Coordinates of C-alpha atoms and ligand atoms in Angstrom, one line a residue:
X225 CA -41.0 -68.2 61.7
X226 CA -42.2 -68.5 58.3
X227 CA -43.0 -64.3 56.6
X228 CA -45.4 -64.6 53.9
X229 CA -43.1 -63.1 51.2
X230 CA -45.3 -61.4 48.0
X231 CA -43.0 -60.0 46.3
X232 CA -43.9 -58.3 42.9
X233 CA -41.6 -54.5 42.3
X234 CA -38.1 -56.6 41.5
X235 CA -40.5 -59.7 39.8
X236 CA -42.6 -58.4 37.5
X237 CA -39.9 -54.8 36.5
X238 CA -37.1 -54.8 35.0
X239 CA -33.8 -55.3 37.1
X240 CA -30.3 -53.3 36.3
X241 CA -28.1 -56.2 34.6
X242 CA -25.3 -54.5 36.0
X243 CA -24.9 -56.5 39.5
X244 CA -21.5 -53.9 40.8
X245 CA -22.1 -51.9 43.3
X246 CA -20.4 -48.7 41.8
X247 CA -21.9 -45.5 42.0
X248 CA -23.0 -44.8 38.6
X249 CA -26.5 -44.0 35.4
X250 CA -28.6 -46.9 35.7
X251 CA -30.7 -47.1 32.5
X252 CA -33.8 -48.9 31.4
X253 CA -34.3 -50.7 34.7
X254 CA -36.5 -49.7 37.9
X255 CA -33.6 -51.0 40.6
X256 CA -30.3 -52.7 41.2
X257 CA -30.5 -56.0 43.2
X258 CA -27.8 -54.9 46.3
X259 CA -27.2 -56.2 49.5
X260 CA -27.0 -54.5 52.6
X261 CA -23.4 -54.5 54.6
X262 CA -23.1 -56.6 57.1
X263 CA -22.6 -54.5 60.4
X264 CA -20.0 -55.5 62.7
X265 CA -21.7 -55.4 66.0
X266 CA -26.1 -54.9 65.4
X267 CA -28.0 -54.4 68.2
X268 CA -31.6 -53.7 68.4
X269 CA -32.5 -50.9 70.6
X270 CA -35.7 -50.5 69.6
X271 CA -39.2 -51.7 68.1
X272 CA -42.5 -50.9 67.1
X273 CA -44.5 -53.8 69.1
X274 CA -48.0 -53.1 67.4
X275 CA -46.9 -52.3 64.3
X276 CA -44.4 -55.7 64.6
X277 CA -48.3 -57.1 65.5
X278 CA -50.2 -55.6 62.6
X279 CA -48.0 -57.0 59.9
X280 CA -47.6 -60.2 61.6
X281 CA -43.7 -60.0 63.0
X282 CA -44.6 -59.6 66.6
X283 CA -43.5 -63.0 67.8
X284 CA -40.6 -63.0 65.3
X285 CA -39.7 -59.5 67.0
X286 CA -38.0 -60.7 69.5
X287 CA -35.2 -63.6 67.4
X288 CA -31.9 -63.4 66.6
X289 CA -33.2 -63.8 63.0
X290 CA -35.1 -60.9 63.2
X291 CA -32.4 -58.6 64.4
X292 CA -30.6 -60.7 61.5
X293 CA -32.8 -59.1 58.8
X294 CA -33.7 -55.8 60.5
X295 CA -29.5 -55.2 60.7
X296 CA -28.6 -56.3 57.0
X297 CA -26.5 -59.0 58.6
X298 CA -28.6 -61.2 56.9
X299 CA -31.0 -62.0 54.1
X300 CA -33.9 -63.8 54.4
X301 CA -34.7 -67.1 52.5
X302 CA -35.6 -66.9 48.9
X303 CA -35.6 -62.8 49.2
X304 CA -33.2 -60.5 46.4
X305 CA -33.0 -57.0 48.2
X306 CA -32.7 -54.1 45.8
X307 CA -32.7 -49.9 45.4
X308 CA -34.8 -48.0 43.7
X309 CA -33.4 -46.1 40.4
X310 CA -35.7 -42.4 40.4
X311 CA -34.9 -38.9 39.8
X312 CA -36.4 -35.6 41.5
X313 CA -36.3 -31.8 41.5
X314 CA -34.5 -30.8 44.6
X315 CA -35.6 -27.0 46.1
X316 CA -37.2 -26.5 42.2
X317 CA -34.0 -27.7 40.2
X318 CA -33.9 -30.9 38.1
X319 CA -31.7 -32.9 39.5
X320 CA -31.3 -36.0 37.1
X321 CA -31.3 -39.5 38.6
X322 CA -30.5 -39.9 42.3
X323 CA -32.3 -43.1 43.5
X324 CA -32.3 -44.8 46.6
X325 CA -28.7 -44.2 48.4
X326 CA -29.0 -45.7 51.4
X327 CA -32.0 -47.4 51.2
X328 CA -32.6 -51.4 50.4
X329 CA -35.6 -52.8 50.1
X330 CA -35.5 -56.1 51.2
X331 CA -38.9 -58.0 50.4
X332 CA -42.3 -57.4 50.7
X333 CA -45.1 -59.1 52.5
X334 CA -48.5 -59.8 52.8
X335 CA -50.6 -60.2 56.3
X336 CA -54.2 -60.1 56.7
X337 CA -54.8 -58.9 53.1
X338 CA -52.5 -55.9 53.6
X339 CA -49.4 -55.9 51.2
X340 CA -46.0 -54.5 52.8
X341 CA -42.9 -53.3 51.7
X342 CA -39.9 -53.6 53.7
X343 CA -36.9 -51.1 53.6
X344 CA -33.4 -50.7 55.1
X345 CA -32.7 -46.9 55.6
X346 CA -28.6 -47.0 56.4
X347 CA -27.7 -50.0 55.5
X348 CA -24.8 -49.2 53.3
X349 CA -24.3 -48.2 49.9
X350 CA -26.1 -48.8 46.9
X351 CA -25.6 -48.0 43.1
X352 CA -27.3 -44.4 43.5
X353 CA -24.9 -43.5 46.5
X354 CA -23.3 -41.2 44.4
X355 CA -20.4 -39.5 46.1
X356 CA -21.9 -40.3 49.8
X357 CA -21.9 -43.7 51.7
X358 CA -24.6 -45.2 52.2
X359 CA -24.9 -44.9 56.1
X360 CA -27.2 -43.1 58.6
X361 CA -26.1 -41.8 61.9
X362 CA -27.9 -42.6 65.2
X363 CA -29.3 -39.3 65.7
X364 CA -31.3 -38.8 62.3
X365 CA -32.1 -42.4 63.0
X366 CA -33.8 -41.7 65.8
X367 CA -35.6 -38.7 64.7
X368 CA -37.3 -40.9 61.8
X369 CA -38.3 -43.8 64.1
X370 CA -40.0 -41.7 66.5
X371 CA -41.7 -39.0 64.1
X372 CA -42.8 -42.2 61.6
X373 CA -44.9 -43.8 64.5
X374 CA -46.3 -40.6 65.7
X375 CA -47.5 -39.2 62.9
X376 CA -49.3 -42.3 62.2
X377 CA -51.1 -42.2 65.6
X378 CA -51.5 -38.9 65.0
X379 CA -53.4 -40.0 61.9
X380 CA -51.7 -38.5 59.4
X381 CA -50.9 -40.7 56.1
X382 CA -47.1 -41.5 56.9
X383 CA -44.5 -45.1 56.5
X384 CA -43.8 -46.5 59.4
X385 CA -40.4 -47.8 61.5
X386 CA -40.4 -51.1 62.1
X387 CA -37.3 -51.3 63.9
X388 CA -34.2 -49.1 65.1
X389 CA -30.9 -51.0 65.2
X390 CA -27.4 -49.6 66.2
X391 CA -25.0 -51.2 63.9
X392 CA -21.5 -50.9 65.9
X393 CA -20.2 -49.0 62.9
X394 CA -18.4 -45.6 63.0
X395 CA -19.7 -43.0 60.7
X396 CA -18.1 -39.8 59.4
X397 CA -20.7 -37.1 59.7
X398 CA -20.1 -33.2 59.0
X399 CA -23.5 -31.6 60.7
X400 CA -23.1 -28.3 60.4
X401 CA -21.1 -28.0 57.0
X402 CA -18.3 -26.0 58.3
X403 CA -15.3 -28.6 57.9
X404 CA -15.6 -30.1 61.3
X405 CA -16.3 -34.0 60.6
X406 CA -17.0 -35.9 63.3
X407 CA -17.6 -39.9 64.0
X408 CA -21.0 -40.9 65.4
X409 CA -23.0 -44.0 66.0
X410 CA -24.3 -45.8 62.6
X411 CA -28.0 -47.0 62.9
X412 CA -30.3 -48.7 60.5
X413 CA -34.0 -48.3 60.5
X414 CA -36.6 -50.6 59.1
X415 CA -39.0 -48.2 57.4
X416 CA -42.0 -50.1 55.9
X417 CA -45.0 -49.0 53.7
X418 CA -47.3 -50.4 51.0
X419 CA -44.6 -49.3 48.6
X420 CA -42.0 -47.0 48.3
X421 CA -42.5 -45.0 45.1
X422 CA -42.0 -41.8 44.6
X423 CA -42.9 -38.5 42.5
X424 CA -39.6 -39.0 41.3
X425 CA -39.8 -42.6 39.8
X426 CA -42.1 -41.3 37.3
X427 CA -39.9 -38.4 36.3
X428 CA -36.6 -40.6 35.7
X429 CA -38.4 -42.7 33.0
X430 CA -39.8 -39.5 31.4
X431 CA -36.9 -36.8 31.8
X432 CA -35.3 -39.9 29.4
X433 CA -37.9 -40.5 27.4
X434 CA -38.4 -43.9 28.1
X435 CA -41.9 -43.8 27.5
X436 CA -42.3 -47.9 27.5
X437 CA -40.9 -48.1 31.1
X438 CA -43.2 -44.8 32.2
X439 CA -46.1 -47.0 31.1
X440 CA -45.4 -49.9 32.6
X441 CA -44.4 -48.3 36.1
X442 CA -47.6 -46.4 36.0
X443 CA -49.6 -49.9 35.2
X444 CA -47.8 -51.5 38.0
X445 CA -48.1 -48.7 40.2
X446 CA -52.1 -48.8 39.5
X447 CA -52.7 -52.3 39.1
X448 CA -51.2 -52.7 43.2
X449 CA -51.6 -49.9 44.7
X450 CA -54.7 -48.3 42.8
X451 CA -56.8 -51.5 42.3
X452 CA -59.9 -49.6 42.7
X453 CA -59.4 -47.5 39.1
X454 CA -60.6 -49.9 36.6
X455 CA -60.6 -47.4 32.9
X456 CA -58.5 -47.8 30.7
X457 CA -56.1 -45.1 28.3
X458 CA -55.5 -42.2 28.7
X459 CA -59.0 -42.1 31.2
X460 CA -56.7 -44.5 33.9
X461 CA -53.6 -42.3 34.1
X462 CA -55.8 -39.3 34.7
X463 CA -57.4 -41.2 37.3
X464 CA -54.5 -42.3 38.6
X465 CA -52.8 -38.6 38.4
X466 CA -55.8 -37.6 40.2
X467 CA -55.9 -40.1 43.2
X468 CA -52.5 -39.2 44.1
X469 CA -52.9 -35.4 43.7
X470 CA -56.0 -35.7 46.1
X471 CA -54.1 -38.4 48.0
X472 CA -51.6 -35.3 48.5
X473 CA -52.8 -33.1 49.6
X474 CA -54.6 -35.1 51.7
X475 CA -51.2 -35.4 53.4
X476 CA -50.5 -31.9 53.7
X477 CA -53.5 -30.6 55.3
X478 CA -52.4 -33.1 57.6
X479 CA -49.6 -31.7 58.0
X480 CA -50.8 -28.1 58.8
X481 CA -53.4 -29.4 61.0
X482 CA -50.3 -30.7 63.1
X483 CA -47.9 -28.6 62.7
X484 CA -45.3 -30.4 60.9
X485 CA -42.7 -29.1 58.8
X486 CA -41.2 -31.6 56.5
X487 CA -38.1 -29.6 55.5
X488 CA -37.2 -31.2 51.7
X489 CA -40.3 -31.5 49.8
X490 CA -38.3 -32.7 46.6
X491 CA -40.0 -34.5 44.3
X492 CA -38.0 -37.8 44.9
X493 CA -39.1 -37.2 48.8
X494 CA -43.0 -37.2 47.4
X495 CA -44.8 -41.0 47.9
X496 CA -47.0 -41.7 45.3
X497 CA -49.4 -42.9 47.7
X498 CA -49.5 -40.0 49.5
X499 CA -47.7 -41.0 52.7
X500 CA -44.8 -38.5 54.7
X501 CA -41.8 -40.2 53.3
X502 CA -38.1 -39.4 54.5
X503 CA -37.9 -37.7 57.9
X504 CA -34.8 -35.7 57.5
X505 CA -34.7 -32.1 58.7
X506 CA -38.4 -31.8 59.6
X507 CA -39.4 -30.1 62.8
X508 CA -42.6 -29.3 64.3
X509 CA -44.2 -25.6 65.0
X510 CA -43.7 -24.4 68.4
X511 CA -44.3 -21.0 68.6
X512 CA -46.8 -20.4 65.3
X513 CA -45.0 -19.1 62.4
X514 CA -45.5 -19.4 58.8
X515 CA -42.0 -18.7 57.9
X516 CA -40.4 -21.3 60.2
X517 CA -38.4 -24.1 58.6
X518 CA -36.0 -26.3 60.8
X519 CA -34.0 -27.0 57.6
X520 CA -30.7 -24.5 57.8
X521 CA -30.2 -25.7 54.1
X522 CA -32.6 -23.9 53.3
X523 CA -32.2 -21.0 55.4
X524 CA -32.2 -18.5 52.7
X525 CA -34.9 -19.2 50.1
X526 CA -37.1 -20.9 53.0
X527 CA -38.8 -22.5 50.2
X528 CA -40.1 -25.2 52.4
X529 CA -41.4 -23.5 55.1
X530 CA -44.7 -24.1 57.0
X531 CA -46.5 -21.9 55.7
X532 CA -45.4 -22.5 51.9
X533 CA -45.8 -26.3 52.6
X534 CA -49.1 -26.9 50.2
X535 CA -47.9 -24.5 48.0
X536 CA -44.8 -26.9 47.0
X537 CA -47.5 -29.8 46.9
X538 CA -49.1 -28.4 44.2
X539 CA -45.8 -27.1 42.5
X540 CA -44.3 -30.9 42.6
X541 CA -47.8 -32.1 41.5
X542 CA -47.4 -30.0 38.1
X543 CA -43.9 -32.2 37.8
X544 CA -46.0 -35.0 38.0
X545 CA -48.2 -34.1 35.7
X546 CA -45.2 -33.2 33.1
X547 CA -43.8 -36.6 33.7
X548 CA -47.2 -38.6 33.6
X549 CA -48.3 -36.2 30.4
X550 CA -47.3 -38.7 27.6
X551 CA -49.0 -41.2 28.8
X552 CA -52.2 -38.9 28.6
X553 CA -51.6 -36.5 26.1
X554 CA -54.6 -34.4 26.4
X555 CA -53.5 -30.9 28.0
X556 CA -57.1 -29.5 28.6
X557 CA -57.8 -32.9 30.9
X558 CA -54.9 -32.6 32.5
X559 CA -55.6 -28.9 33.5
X560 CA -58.5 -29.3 34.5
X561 CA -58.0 -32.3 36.8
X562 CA -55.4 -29.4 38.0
X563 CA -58.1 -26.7 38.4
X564 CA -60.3 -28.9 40.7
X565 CA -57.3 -29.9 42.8
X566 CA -57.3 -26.0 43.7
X567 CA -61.1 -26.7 44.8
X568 CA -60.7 -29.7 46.8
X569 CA -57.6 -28.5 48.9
X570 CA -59.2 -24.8 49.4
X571 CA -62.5 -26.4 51.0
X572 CA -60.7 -29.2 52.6
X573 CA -58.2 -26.7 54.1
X574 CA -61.0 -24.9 55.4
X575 CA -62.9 -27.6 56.7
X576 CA -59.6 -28.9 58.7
X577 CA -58.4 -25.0 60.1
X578 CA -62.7 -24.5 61.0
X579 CA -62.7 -28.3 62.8
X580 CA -59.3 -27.2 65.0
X581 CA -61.8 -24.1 66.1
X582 CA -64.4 -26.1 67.1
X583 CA -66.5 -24.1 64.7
X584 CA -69.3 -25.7 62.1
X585 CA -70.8 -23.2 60.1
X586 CA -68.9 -21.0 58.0
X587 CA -67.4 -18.0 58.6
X588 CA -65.5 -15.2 56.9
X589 CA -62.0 -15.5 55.7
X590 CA -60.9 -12.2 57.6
X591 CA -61.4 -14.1 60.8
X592 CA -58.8 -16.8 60.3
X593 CA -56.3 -14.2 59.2
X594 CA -56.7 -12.4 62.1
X595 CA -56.4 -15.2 64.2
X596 CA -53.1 -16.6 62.1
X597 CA -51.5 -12.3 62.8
X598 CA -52.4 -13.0 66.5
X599 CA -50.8 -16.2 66.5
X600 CA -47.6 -14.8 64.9
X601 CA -47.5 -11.1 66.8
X602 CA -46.2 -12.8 70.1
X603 CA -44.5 -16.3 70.4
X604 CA -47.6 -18.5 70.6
X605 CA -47.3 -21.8 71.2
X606 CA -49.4 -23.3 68.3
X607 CA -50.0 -27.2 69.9
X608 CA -50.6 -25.6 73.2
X609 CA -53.1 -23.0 71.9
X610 CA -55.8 -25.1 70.2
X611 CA -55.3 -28.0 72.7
X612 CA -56.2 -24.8 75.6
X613 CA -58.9 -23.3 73.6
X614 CA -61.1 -26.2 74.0
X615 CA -61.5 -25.6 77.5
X616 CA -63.4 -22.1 76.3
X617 CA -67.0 -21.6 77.7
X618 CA -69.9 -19.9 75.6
X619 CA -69.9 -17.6 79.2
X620 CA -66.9 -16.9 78.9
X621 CA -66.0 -13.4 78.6
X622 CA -62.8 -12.2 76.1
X623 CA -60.7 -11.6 78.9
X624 CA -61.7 -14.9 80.4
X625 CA -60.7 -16.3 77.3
X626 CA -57.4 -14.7 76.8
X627 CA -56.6 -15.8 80.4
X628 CA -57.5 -19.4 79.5
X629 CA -55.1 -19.8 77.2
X630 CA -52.2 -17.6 78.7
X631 CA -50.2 -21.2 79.0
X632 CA -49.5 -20.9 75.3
X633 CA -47.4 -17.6 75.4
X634 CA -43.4 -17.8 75.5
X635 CA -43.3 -14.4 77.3
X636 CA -46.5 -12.9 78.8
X637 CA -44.8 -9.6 79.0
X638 CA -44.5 -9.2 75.2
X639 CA -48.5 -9.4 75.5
X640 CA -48.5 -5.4 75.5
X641 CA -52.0 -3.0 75.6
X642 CA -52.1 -3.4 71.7
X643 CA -51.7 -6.6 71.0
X644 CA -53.9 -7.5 73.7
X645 CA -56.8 -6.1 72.4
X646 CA -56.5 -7.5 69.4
X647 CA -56.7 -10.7 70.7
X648 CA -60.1 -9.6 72.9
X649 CA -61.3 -8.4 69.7
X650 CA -60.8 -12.2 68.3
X651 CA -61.8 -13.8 71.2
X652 CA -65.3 -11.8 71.1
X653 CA -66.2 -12.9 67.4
X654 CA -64.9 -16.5 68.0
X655 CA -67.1 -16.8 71.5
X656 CA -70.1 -15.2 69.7
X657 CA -69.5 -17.5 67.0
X658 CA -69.4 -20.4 69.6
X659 CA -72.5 -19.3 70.6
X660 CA -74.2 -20.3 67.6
X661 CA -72.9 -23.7 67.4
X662 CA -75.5 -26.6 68.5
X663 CA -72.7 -28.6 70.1
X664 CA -72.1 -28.0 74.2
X665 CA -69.1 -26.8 75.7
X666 CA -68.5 -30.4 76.8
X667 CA -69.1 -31.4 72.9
X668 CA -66.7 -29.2 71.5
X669 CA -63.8 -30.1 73.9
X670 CA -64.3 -33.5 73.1
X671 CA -63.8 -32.8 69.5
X672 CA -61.1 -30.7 68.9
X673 CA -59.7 -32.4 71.4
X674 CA -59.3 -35.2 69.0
X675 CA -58.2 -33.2 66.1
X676 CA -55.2 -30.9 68.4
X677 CA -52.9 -33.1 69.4
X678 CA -52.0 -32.7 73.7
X679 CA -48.3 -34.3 72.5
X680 CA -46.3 -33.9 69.3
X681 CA -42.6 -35.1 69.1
X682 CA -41.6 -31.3 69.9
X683 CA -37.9 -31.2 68.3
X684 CA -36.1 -30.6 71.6
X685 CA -37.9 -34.2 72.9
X686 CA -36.1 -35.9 70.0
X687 CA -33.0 -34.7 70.9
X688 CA -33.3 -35.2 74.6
X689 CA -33.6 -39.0 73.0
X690 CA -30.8 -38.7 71.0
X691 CA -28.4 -37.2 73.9
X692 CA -29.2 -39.9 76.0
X693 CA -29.3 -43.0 73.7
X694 CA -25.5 -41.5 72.7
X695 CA -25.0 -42.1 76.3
X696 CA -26.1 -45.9 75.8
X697 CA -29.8 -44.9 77.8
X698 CA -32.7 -45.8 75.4
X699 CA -35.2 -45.0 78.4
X700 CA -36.8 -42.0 76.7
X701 CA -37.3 -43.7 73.1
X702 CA -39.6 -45.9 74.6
X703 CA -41.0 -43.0 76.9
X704 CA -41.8 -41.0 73.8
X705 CA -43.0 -43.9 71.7
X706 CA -45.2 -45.0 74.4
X707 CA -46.7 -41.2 74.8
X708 CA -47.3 -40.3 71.3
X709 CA -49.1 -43.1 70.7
X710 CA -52.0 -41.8 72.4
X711 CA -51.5 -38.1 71.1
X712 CA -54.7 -37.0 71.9
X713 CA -55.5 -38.0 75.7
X714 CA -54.0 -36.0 78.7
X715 CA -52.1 -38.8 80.1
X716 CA -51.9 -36.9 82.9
X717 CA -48.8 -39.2 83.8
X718 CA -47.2 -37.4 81.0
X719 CA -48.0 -33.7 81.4
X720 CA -43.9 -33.2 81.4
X721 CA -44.1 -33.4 78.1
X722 CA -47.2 -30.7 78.0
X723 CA -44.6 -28.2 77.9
X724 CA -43.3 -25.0 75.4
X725 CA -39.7 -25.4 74.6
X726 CA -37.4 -24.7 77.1
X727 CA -35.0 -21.4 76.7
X728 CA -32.0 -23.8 76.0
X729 CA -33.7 -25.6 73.1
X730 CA -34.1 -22.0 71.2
X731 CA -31.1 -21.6 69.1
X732 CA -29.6 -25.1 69.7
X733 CA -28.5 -27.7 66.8
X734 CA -31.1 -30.3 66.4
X735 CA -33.9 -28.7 67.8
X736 CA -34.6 -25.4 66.1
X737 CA -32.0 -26.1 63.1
X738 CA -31.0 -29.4 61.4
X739 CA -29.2 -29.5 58.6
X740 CA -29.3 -32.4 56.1
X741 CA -26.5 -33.9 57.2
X742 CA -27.9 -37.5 58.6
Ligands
AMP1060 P1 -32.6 -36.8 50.9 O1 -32.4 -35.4 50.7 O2 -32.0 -37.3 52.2 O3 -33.9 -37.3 50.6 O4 -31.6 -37.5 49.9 C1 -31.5 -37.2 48.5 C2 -30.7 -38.3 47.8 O5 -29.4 -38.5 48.4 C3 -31.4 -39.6 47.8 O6 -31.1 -40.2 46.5 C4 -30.7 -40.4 48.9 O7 -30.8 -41.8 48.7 C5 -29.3 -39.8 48.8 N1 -28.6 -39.9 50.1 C6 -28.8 -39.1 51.2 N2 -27.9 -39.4 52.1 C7 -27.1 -40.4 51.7 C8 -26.0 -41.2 52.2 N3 -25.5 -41.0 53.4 N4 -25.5 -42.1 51.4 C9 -25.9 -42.3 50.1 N5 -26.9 -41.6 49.6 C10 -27.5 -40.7 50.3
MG1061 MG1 -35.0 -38.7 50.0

């Protein structure tokens, strides 16, 4: 099989001349050519067939060259692999260069006009390891492979896994912290996007003031990736800086739409195309709660949590525009590209929280926060909620409606006299409100039902997946990658899976907190 190999990041930047693999500053270059370690016993346990199809691998998917490439065991022909050198703030603190530690780009390719990068995450250490080594284990393995996929068919702007290999390796693994290391299962995924680059690329070259390599990231950055922006000066960068801010938070109404918590919105984990990059201690909402966040690192200061989510977008979008500021140098432009950011996500938002209702025409902001304290008073499932209240009649009464969606509560007995009318009094403006809307019952179910997901990868699913693949079973990885690529249809064959979390998935270690450990 013969991949049609464009690559263009390590041809036309600059490489690190330094060709050791020691941890250590890696100056005046965009990334160090490395090569992935070769595992001792790789074995592909799973793939993404129509993704292998859409970037022309399918038939390939299936060789012992493919599992070659996929491992690291080998490289292919004429290719020079390589990590990324970028910096980032991590939870709102500088934190000077890290680059890519376990990741290694291996080439990128071009099928039906569509240009692709190709990455090893796991695949062993790099230059930008730093005091870690360059592994993943199978468990956070699996977590990105399955959330990568479904978030695409969910439609949300996300890389994608290729491929999940076990690599026969042992790795040491601490996952709670608390001094009790532990070996588990080493695993390599092939992630693959457009490209790779993050917030954090950006801020390297300008936290050193490196202004000639800022400039000719950005160019490179535009010239691929932003073909479409054709000024020139200062007028491109602030087209560029405002494509990716729009590009954003794109992304993160996405996300809230969802329910998906990404759990380490550092700047080196932002894409510059806007895509969820590095599933690590994400989680999804179960029962509705802004403060939720599945990240025990960040526990205390929940800076990341749901309901802070596009918050942090915009925060890490002002590093941006710090880094990208030289190459502009007009404040008042900046700000102001800033300014209508706050516009576009505010009637965006709106448009996306009004679409999960159902509802066209406007209504008053009071009504949505009522709805988001009702959600919160009792445990309300949040996927189960929306994806029952499309099965609302204009007829309906409030207590109808209440009883219509009684499948979402954890505990119908914390439903007391109070809180119960609160939730008639909701119910009466929404249905009155549904009777103003042109659309039919039948018309409204149809569309939210494409917009509320029936399945999302709930976190105590991946980690069913994970216990039994640690058993040698890879049954449910295929189950789940099968189901969530048709998010939105009943699938009536997989109703299972229409379920709250179970009582034992509450409190447990991988499904209501993760730490980064992976
Ligand atoms: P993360 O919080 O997972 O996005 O990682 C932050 C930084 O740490 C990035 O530069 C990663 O490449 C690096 N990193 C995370 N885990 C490892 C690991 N096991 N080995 C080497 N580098 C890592
Ligand atoms: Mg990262």
């Amino acid at each position: 099989m013969k991949i049609n190999i464009k690559d263009t990041f390590n041809k036309e930047l600059d490489a690190d001349k330094d060709l050791s693999n020691s941890p250590r500053q890696v100056y005046n270059s965009f990334f160090s050519f490395v090569r992935p370690k070769t595992p001792s016993n790789p074995k592909l346990i799973h793939f993404s067939g129509e993704f292998a199809n859409e970037i022309g691998l399918k038939e390939y998917a299936d060789s012992e060259e493919f599992l070659k490439i996929v491992s690291g065991a080998g490289v292919y022909e004429g290719t020079n692999p390589y990590a990324m050198c970028y910096a980032g703030h991590q939870f709102g603190n500088w934190a000077g260069q890290l680059g890519d530690g376990r990741a290694i780009n291996l080439f990128e390719l071009e099928n039906e006009s569509k240009h692709w990068t190709l990455q090893l995450k796991g695949a062993g250490p790099t230059p930008y390891s730093r005091n870690a080594d360059g592994f993943a284990v199978l468990r956070s393995s699996i977590r990105e492979h399955l959330c990568s996929e479904a978030m695409h068919y969910l439609g949300v702007p996300t890389t994608r896994s290729l491929s999940l290999v076990l690599t026969g390796d042992q790795v040491l693994r601490d996952v709670l912290y608390n001094g009790n290391p532990a070996y588990e299962k080493g695993a390599i995924v092939c992630r693959v996007a457009p490209s790779f680059i993050r917030f954090g690329n950006f801020e390297l070259f300008a936290a050193r003031k490196d202004h000639g390599n800022l400039k000719k990231l950005t160019d490179y950055t535009i010239k691929h990736f932003f073909p479409e922006i054709s000024s020139e000066g200062k007028e491109k960068y602030l087209q560029f800086y405002k494509k990716v801010g729009e590009r954003t938070l794109d992304m993160v109404i996405e996300w809230q739409r969802v329910g998906f918590v990404h759990g380490v919105m550092n700047t080196d984990n932002m894409s510059i195309l806007g895509l969820t990059i590095d599933f690590g201690p994400y989680g999804w909402l179960e029962n509705f709660d802004n403060n939720w966040t599945p990240n025990t690192t960040d526990a205390n200061g929940r800076r990341y949590r749901f309901g802070n989510q596009p918050d942090i977008v915009f925060w890490n979008l002002v590093q941006l525009a710090n880094a990208l500021y030289t190459l502009i140098d007009d404040l008042p432009a900046l700000q102001g590209i800033l300014d209508n950011f706050s516009e576009y996500f505010t009637s965006k938002y709106q448009k996306m929280l009004q679409s999960k209702l159902g509802i066209e025409a406007e209504y008053d902001a009071d009504f949505q926060d009522t709805l988001m304290r009702n959600l919160e008073s009792v445990e309300t499932d949040m996927t189960i909620f929306y994806r029952e209240l499309a099965n609302l009649e204009k007829i309906d009464s409030p207590e109808k409606a209440l009883e219509k969606v009684e499948y979402a509560f954890y505990n119908l007995e914390e439903i007391t006299e109070p809180i119960k009318n609160n939730w008639l009094i909701w119910f009466e403006k929404y249905l009155a409100l549904l009777r103003n809307e042109t659309k039919t019952d039948n018309e409204r179910k149809v569309w939210m039902n494409s917009l509320n997901p029936k399945y999302v990868l709930r976190n105590y699913m991946a980690q069913l997946a994970i216990d039994e693949a640690d058993s040698g079973n890879y049954g449910l990885i295929e189950e789940f990658y099968l189901l969530l690529q048709k998010p939105y249809d009943e699938q009536e064959q997989y109703q299972k899976w229409y379920a709250k979390r179970p009582d034992w998935a509450r409190e447990k270690i991988g499904c209501s907190m993760l730490s980064c450990s992976s």
